[in-house]
Every structure is written in structure tokens, then in C-alpha cells.
Amino acid sequence: MTYCELQVTTHFSFLRGASSPQELFAQAAMMGMSALGITDRNSVAGVVQGLFASEQLAKQGVAAPRSVNGCRLDLTDGTALLVWPEDRDAWGRLTRLLSIGKNRADAQRGEKGQCFLHWDDVAMHAAGLVAALYPAPDASVEQLALVADIFGERGHVCLTRHRRPGDALRIHRLDAAARRQGLQSIVTGDVLYHEPARHRLQDVVSAIREKCTVDELGLKREGNAARHLQSPQIMAQAFHHYPHALAAVEAVVERCSFSLRELNH
């Protein structure tokens, strides 16, 4: 099995991501990844450019990663969910869900780009969506139970390194908690940029988002400075104690085969 990254934030997530889909897909191709999943925040804006980037690499004779379409849903209670549609119908439900959240934010005079979604909204549009709870810094039993109830065997929990003290123990406990709820663990990297040097630009966009200078960021700075794409070999070594979570990545890539080329206008 070759690891593929399924949690990638592009610069279409305003003041979050620091690399374009073109840069990310080119880097993933150099690393030998067969697929790459874009999961911008409450948006599917980046997946179109991801498709174009993949196709352009293929035209150049490069073994291009397939674009796995997805999204990160930030719910009003602070929960973060990664979702990937299995097919065309599930894609339609995902886009309708996003429209509901954005219309609700507009009606409540939210800031531009906000999306107000609740668990009930997710449950009504969950058919055909593969989901993974992204816990930061950890998941509650209630959150795990909700994912299990709504998504069943399509529900996962992300195992992601935060590179902080106690990280190994946190991942071990999270994996055990997921098993108790009948959820599958899945490895993700929570990528914000394509190469290590880009972290400087990510600090700049974070400072703009927080309305301060880079020197004043302090604890508002991204705590993990390794939010770039990691090679499949590095990820396999980092999570060698969790082969089931690595295998879940391959299973999601195979299951979520929907392509934007299936859409008719």
C-alpha cells in the first residue's frame, strides 16, 4: 500500500492554506502518491483547480495523483468533520449542505465566507458521504458517538500527529476510543502547504487572519511547523503501529471514486 494524503487545505481556504492546488499536486506526484484529497474549509472551491492540476500533469506524461474530492465541515459547536462523496448523488448532497450553511450565515449576518451548520444538517445529507472526525486536541465520547450514529461503517476518526508532548499517547487513546465506538481510524497529515519552506508564508497569512504582526502571533501561530506534504514512506513509518489506519486511507481512495467530470451542465 502507498499512502495518499486525504486532508489537504489549499489557498482557497482564505488565510489558512498557503499553497495552490497546482503546487500541491505537483509535489504529491514527485512523492509518488496515487491520489490527493483536497478538503478546504466549508468549501469545494479548490477541487476544481485540483482536477485541472491532475489532468495537466497527466498530459505532460507524469504519473499524476487522482483528485479525491472532499471538504472540511466546521460545525457551529466547534466540531471539524472531513467528508468525501462516494458518487455523484453524494456530491449533490454535499453541495446542498454547504449552500444551507452559507445561506444561514448570510441570514444571520455572519462574516463573508462563514458557514453555519449543525449535526442535524449533516445527518440529513450524510447518505453516500464518507466522514472522518478531526479532533483538536481530542475527541469527546459524544462526538465519536454522533459520527458512529450518522455514518455507521462510513465513519472514521483522524489519527494526526500534532508534534507536541504526549502525542503518541494521545493517538493511542484516540484509536482505542474509536474502536470502542465502532469507528475506523484513518491517518491524515492536516496539510497546509506543499513544501517546508512555505511555512513562512503560512505565518504571514495567520498574522493577517489574527490582525497582528508575525512577531506578535505567539501562541496563535500554527503549533506544528511540519504541515507540509510528507512522503508515503515517512507517513508509513510514523504510523507503523497503526496498519489498520493506514489501510483505511487506501479504502477511502478506492471507495470515493467520484469525479467532477461526471457533472453535466
PDB file of C-alpha atoms in Angstrom, residues 12-125:
ATOM      1  CA  PHE A  12      -8.845  28.549  -1.370  1.00  0.00           C
ATOM      2  CA  SER A  13      -9.333  28.278   2.409  1.00  0.00           C
ATOM      3  CA  PHE A  14      -8.928  32.006   2.959  1.00  0.00           C
ATOM      4  CA  LEU A  15      -5.979  32.858   5.231  1.00  0.00           C
ATOM      5  CA  ARG A  16      -5.479  29.181   6.141  1.00  0.00           C
ATOM      6  CA  GLY A  17      -3.737  27.322   3.330  1.00  0.00           C
ATOM      7  CA  ALA A  18      -0.529  28.634   1.798  1.00  0.00           C
ATOM      8  CA  SER A  19      -0.163  26.620  -1.433  1.00  0.00           C
ATOM      9  CA  SER A  20      -2.123  26.319  -4.652  1.00  0.00           C
ATOM     10  CA  PRO A  21      -3.667  23.053  -5.876  1.00  0.00           C
ATOM     11  CA  GLN A  22      -1.128  23.072  -8.718  1.00  0.00           C
ATOM     12  CA  GLU A  23       1.797  23.176  -6.280  1.00  0.00           C
ATOM     13  CA  LEU A  24       0.291  20.513  -4.062  1.00  0.00           C
ATOM     14  CA  PHE A  25      -0.453  18.081  -6.890  1.00  0.00           C
ATOM     15  CA  ALA A  26       2.992  18.575  -8.415  1.00  0.00           C
ATOM     16  CA  GLN A  27       4.626  17.825  -5.052  1.00  0.00           C
ATOM     17  CA  ALA A  28       2.394  14.794  -4.480  1.00  0.00           C
ATOM     18  CA  ALA A  29       3.326  13.478  -7.934  1.00  0.00           C
ATOM     19  CA  MET A  30       7.036  13.841  -7.115  1.00  0.00           C
ATOM     20  CA  MET A  31       6.431  11.795  -3.947  1.00  0.00           C
ATOM     21  CA  GLY A  32       4.689   9.040  -5.881  1.00  0.00           C
ATOM     22  CA  MET A  33       1.226   9.481  -4.390  1.00  0.00           C
ATOM     23  CA  SER A  34      -1.569   7.957  -6.467  1.00  0.00           C
ATOM     24  CA  ALA A  35      -4.245  10.288  -5.068  1.00  0.00           C
ATOM     25  CA  LEU A  36      -4.621  13.551  -3.184  1.00  0.00           C
ATOM     26  CA  GLY A  37      -7.679  14.726  -1.265  1.00  0.00           C
ATOM     27  CA  ILE A  38      -8.461  18.440  -1.072  1.00  0.00           C
ATOM     28  CA  THR A  39     -10.537  19.328   1.987  1.00  0.00           C
ATOM     29  CA  ASP A  40     -10.894  23.089   2.102  1.00  0.00           C
ATOM     30  CA  ARG A  41     -12.900  24.625   4.948  1.00  0.00           C
ATOM     31  CA  ASN A  42     -16.630  24.729   4.242  1.00  0.00           C
ATOM     32  CA  SER A  43     -15.839  24.974   0.541  1.00  0.00           C
ATOM     33  CA  VAL A  44     -15.233  22.857  -2.537  1.00  0.00           C
ATOM     34  CA  ALA A  45     -13.594  25.726  -4.429  1.00  0.00           C
ATOM     35  CA  GLY A  46     -10.184  24.069  -4.517  1.00  0.00           C
ATOM     36  CA  VAL A  47     -11.270  20.749  -6.024  1.00  0.00           C
ATOM     37  CA  VAL A  48     -11.852  22.245  -9.487  1.00  0.00           C
ATOM     38  CA  GLN A  49      -8.286  23.500  -9.705  1.00  0.00           C
ATOM     39  CA  GLY A  50      -7.181  20.177  -8.231  1.00  0.00           C
ATOM     40  CA  LEU A  51      -8.821  18.339 -11.131  1.00  0.00           C
ATOM     41  CA  PHE A  52      -7.191  20.663 -13.659  1.00  0.00           C
ATOM     42  CA  ALA A  53      -3.788  20.254 -11.959  1.00  0.00           C
ATOM     43  CA  SER A  54      -4.050  16.462 -12.052  1.00  0.00           C
ATOM     44  CA  GLU A  55      -5.094  16.438 -15.700  1.00  0.00           C
ATOM     45  CA  GLN A  56      -2.341  18.862 -16.694  1.00  0.00           C
ATOM     46  CA  LEU A  57       0.308  16.667 -15.087  1.00  0.00           C
ATOM     47  CA  ALA A  58      -1.084  13.632 -16.908  1.00  0.00           C
ATOM     48  CA  LYS A  59      -0.876  15.482 -20.232  1.00  0.00           C
ATOM     49  CA  GLN A  60       2.807  16.097 -19.514  1.00  0.00           C
ATOM     50  CA  GLY A  61       3.371  12.365 -19.112  1.00  0.00           C
ATOM     51  CA  VAL A  62       3.601  12.500 -15.316  1.00  0.00           C
ATOM     52  CA  ALA A  63       2.005   9.812 -13.139  1.00  0.00           C
ATOM     53  CA  ALA A  64      -0.487  12.270 -11.683  1.00  0.00           C
ATOM     54  CA  PRO A  65      -2.342  11.760  -8.381  1.00  0.00           C
ATOM     55  CA  ARG A  66      -6.096  11.357  -8.780  1.00  0.00           C
ATOM     56  CA  SER A  67      -8.103  14.128  -7.175  1.00  0.00           C
ATOM     57  CA  VAL A  68     -10.256  12.815  -4.314  1.00  0.00           C
ATOM     58  CA  ASN A  69     -12.967  15.439  -3.844  1.00  0.00           C
ATOM     59  CA  GLY A  70     -13.829  16.441  -0.316  1.00  0.00           C
ATOM     60  CA  CYS A  71     -14.426  19.181   2.189  1.00  0.00           C
ATOM     61  CA  ARG A  72     -13.847  20.059   5.832  1.00  0.00           C
ATOM     62  CA  LEU A  73     -17.066  20.983   7.628  1.00  0.00           C
ATOM     63  CA  ASP A  74     -16.594  23.239  10.649  1.00  0.00           C
ATOM     64  CA  LEU A  75     -19.799  22.905  12.661  1.00  0.00           C
ATOM     65  CA  THR A  76     -21.162  25.595  14.976  1.00  0.00           C
ATOM     66  CA  ASP A  77     -20.263  23.574  18.094  1.00  0.00           C
ATOM     67  CA  GLY A  78     -16.589  23.548  17.086  1.00  0.00           C
ATOM     68  CA  THR A  79     -16.550  20.047  15.604  1.00  0.00           C
ATOM     69  CA  ALA A  80     -14.490  19.522  12.450  1.00  0.00           C
ATOM     70  CA  LEU A  81     -15.542  16.787  10.004  1.00  0.00           C
ATOM     71  CA  LEU A  82     -13.779  15.707   6.833  1.00  0.00           C
ATOM     72  CA  VAL A  83     -16.203  14.362   4.232  1.00  0.00           C
ATOM     73  CA  TRP A  84     -15.615  12.710   0.858  1.00  0.00           C
ATOM     74  CA  PRO A  85     -18.529  11.842  -1.501  1.00  0.00           C
ATOM     75  CA  GLU A  86     -18.640   8.329  -2.913  1.00  0.00           C
ATOM     76  CA  ASP A  87     -20.627   9.208  -6.039  1.00  0.00           C
ATOM     77  CA  ARG A  88     -22.488  11.890  -7.970  1.00  0.00           C
ATOM     78  CA  ASP A  89     -25.557  11.801  -5.702  1.00  0.00           C
ATOM     79  CA  ALA A  90     -23.441  12.223  -2.579  1.00  0.00           C
ATOM     80  CA  TRP A  91     -21.645  15.167  -4.204  1.00  0.00           C
ATOM     81  CA  GLY A  92     -25.012  16.807  -4.775  1.00  0.00           C
ATOM     82  CA  ARG A  93     -25.941  16.330  -1.124  1.00  0.00           C
ATOM     83  CA  LEU A  94     -22.620  17.818  -0.003  1.00  0.00           C
ATOM     84  CA  THR A  95     -23.025  20.935  -2.143  1.00  0.00           C
ATOM     85  CA  ARG A  96     -26.618  21.388  -0.935  1.00  0.00           C
ATOM     86  CA  LEU A  97     -25.401  21.079   2.644  1.00  0.00           C
ATOM     87  CA  LEU A  98     -22.831  23.809   2.061  1.00  0.00           C
ATOM     88  CA  SER A  99     -25.478  26.039   0.472  1.00  0.00           C
ATOM     89  CA  ILE A 100     -27.696  25.612   3.541  1.00  0.00           C
ATOM     90  CA  GLY A 101     -24.866  26.627   5.859  1.00  0.00           C
ATOM     91  CA  LYS A 102     -23.822  29.642   3.808  1.00  0.00           C
ATOM     92  CA  ASN A 103     -27.401  30.878   3.343  1.00  0.00           C
ATOM     93  CA  ARG A 104     -27.946  30.552   7.076  1.00  0.00           C
ATOM     94  CA  ALA A 105     -24.789  32.555   7.780  1.00  0.00           C
ATOM     95  CA  ASP A 106     -25.917  35.277   5.367  1.00  0.00           C
ATOM     96  CA  ALA A 107     -29.354  35.437   7.007  1.00  0.00           C
ATOM     97  CA  GLN A 108     -27.731  35.799  10.428  1.00  0.00           C
ATOM     98  CA  ARG A 109     -25.361  38.463   9.110  1.00  0.00           C
ATOM     99  CA  GLY A 110     -22.292  36.307   9.547  1.00  0.00           C
ATOM    100  CA  GLU A 111     -18.922  37.305   8.146  1.00  0.00           C
ATOM    101  CA  LYS A 112     -18.189  36.665   4.495  1.00  0.00           C
ATOM    102  CA  GLY A 113     -17.396  33.017   3.846  1.00  0.00           C
ATOM    103  CA  GLN A 114     -18.897  31.705   7.073  1.00  0.00           C
ATOM    104  CA  CYS A 115     -20.989  28.537   7.066  1.00  0.00           C
ATOM    105  CA  PHE A 116     -23.377  27.752   9.936  1.00  0.00           C
ATOM    106  CA  LEU A 117     -24.021  24.008  10.094  1.00  0.00           C
ATOM    107  CA  HIS A 118     -25.319  21.741  12.861  1.00  0.00           C
ATOM    108  CA  TRP A 119     -25.216  17.983  13.422  1.00  0.00           C
ATOM    109  CA  ASP A 120     -28.855  17.701  12.298  1.00  0.00           C
ATOM    110  CA  ASP A 121     -27.935  19.260   8.942  1.00  0.00           C
ATOM    111  CA  VAL A 122     -25.120  16.762   8.485  1.00  0.00           C
ATOM    112  CA  ALA A 123     -27.372  13.822   9.392  1.00  0.00           C
ATOM    113  CA  MET A 124     -29.943  14.837   6.764  1.00  0.00           C
ATOM    114  CA  HIS A 125     -27.309  14.893   3.986  1.00  0.00           C
TER     115      HIS A 125
END
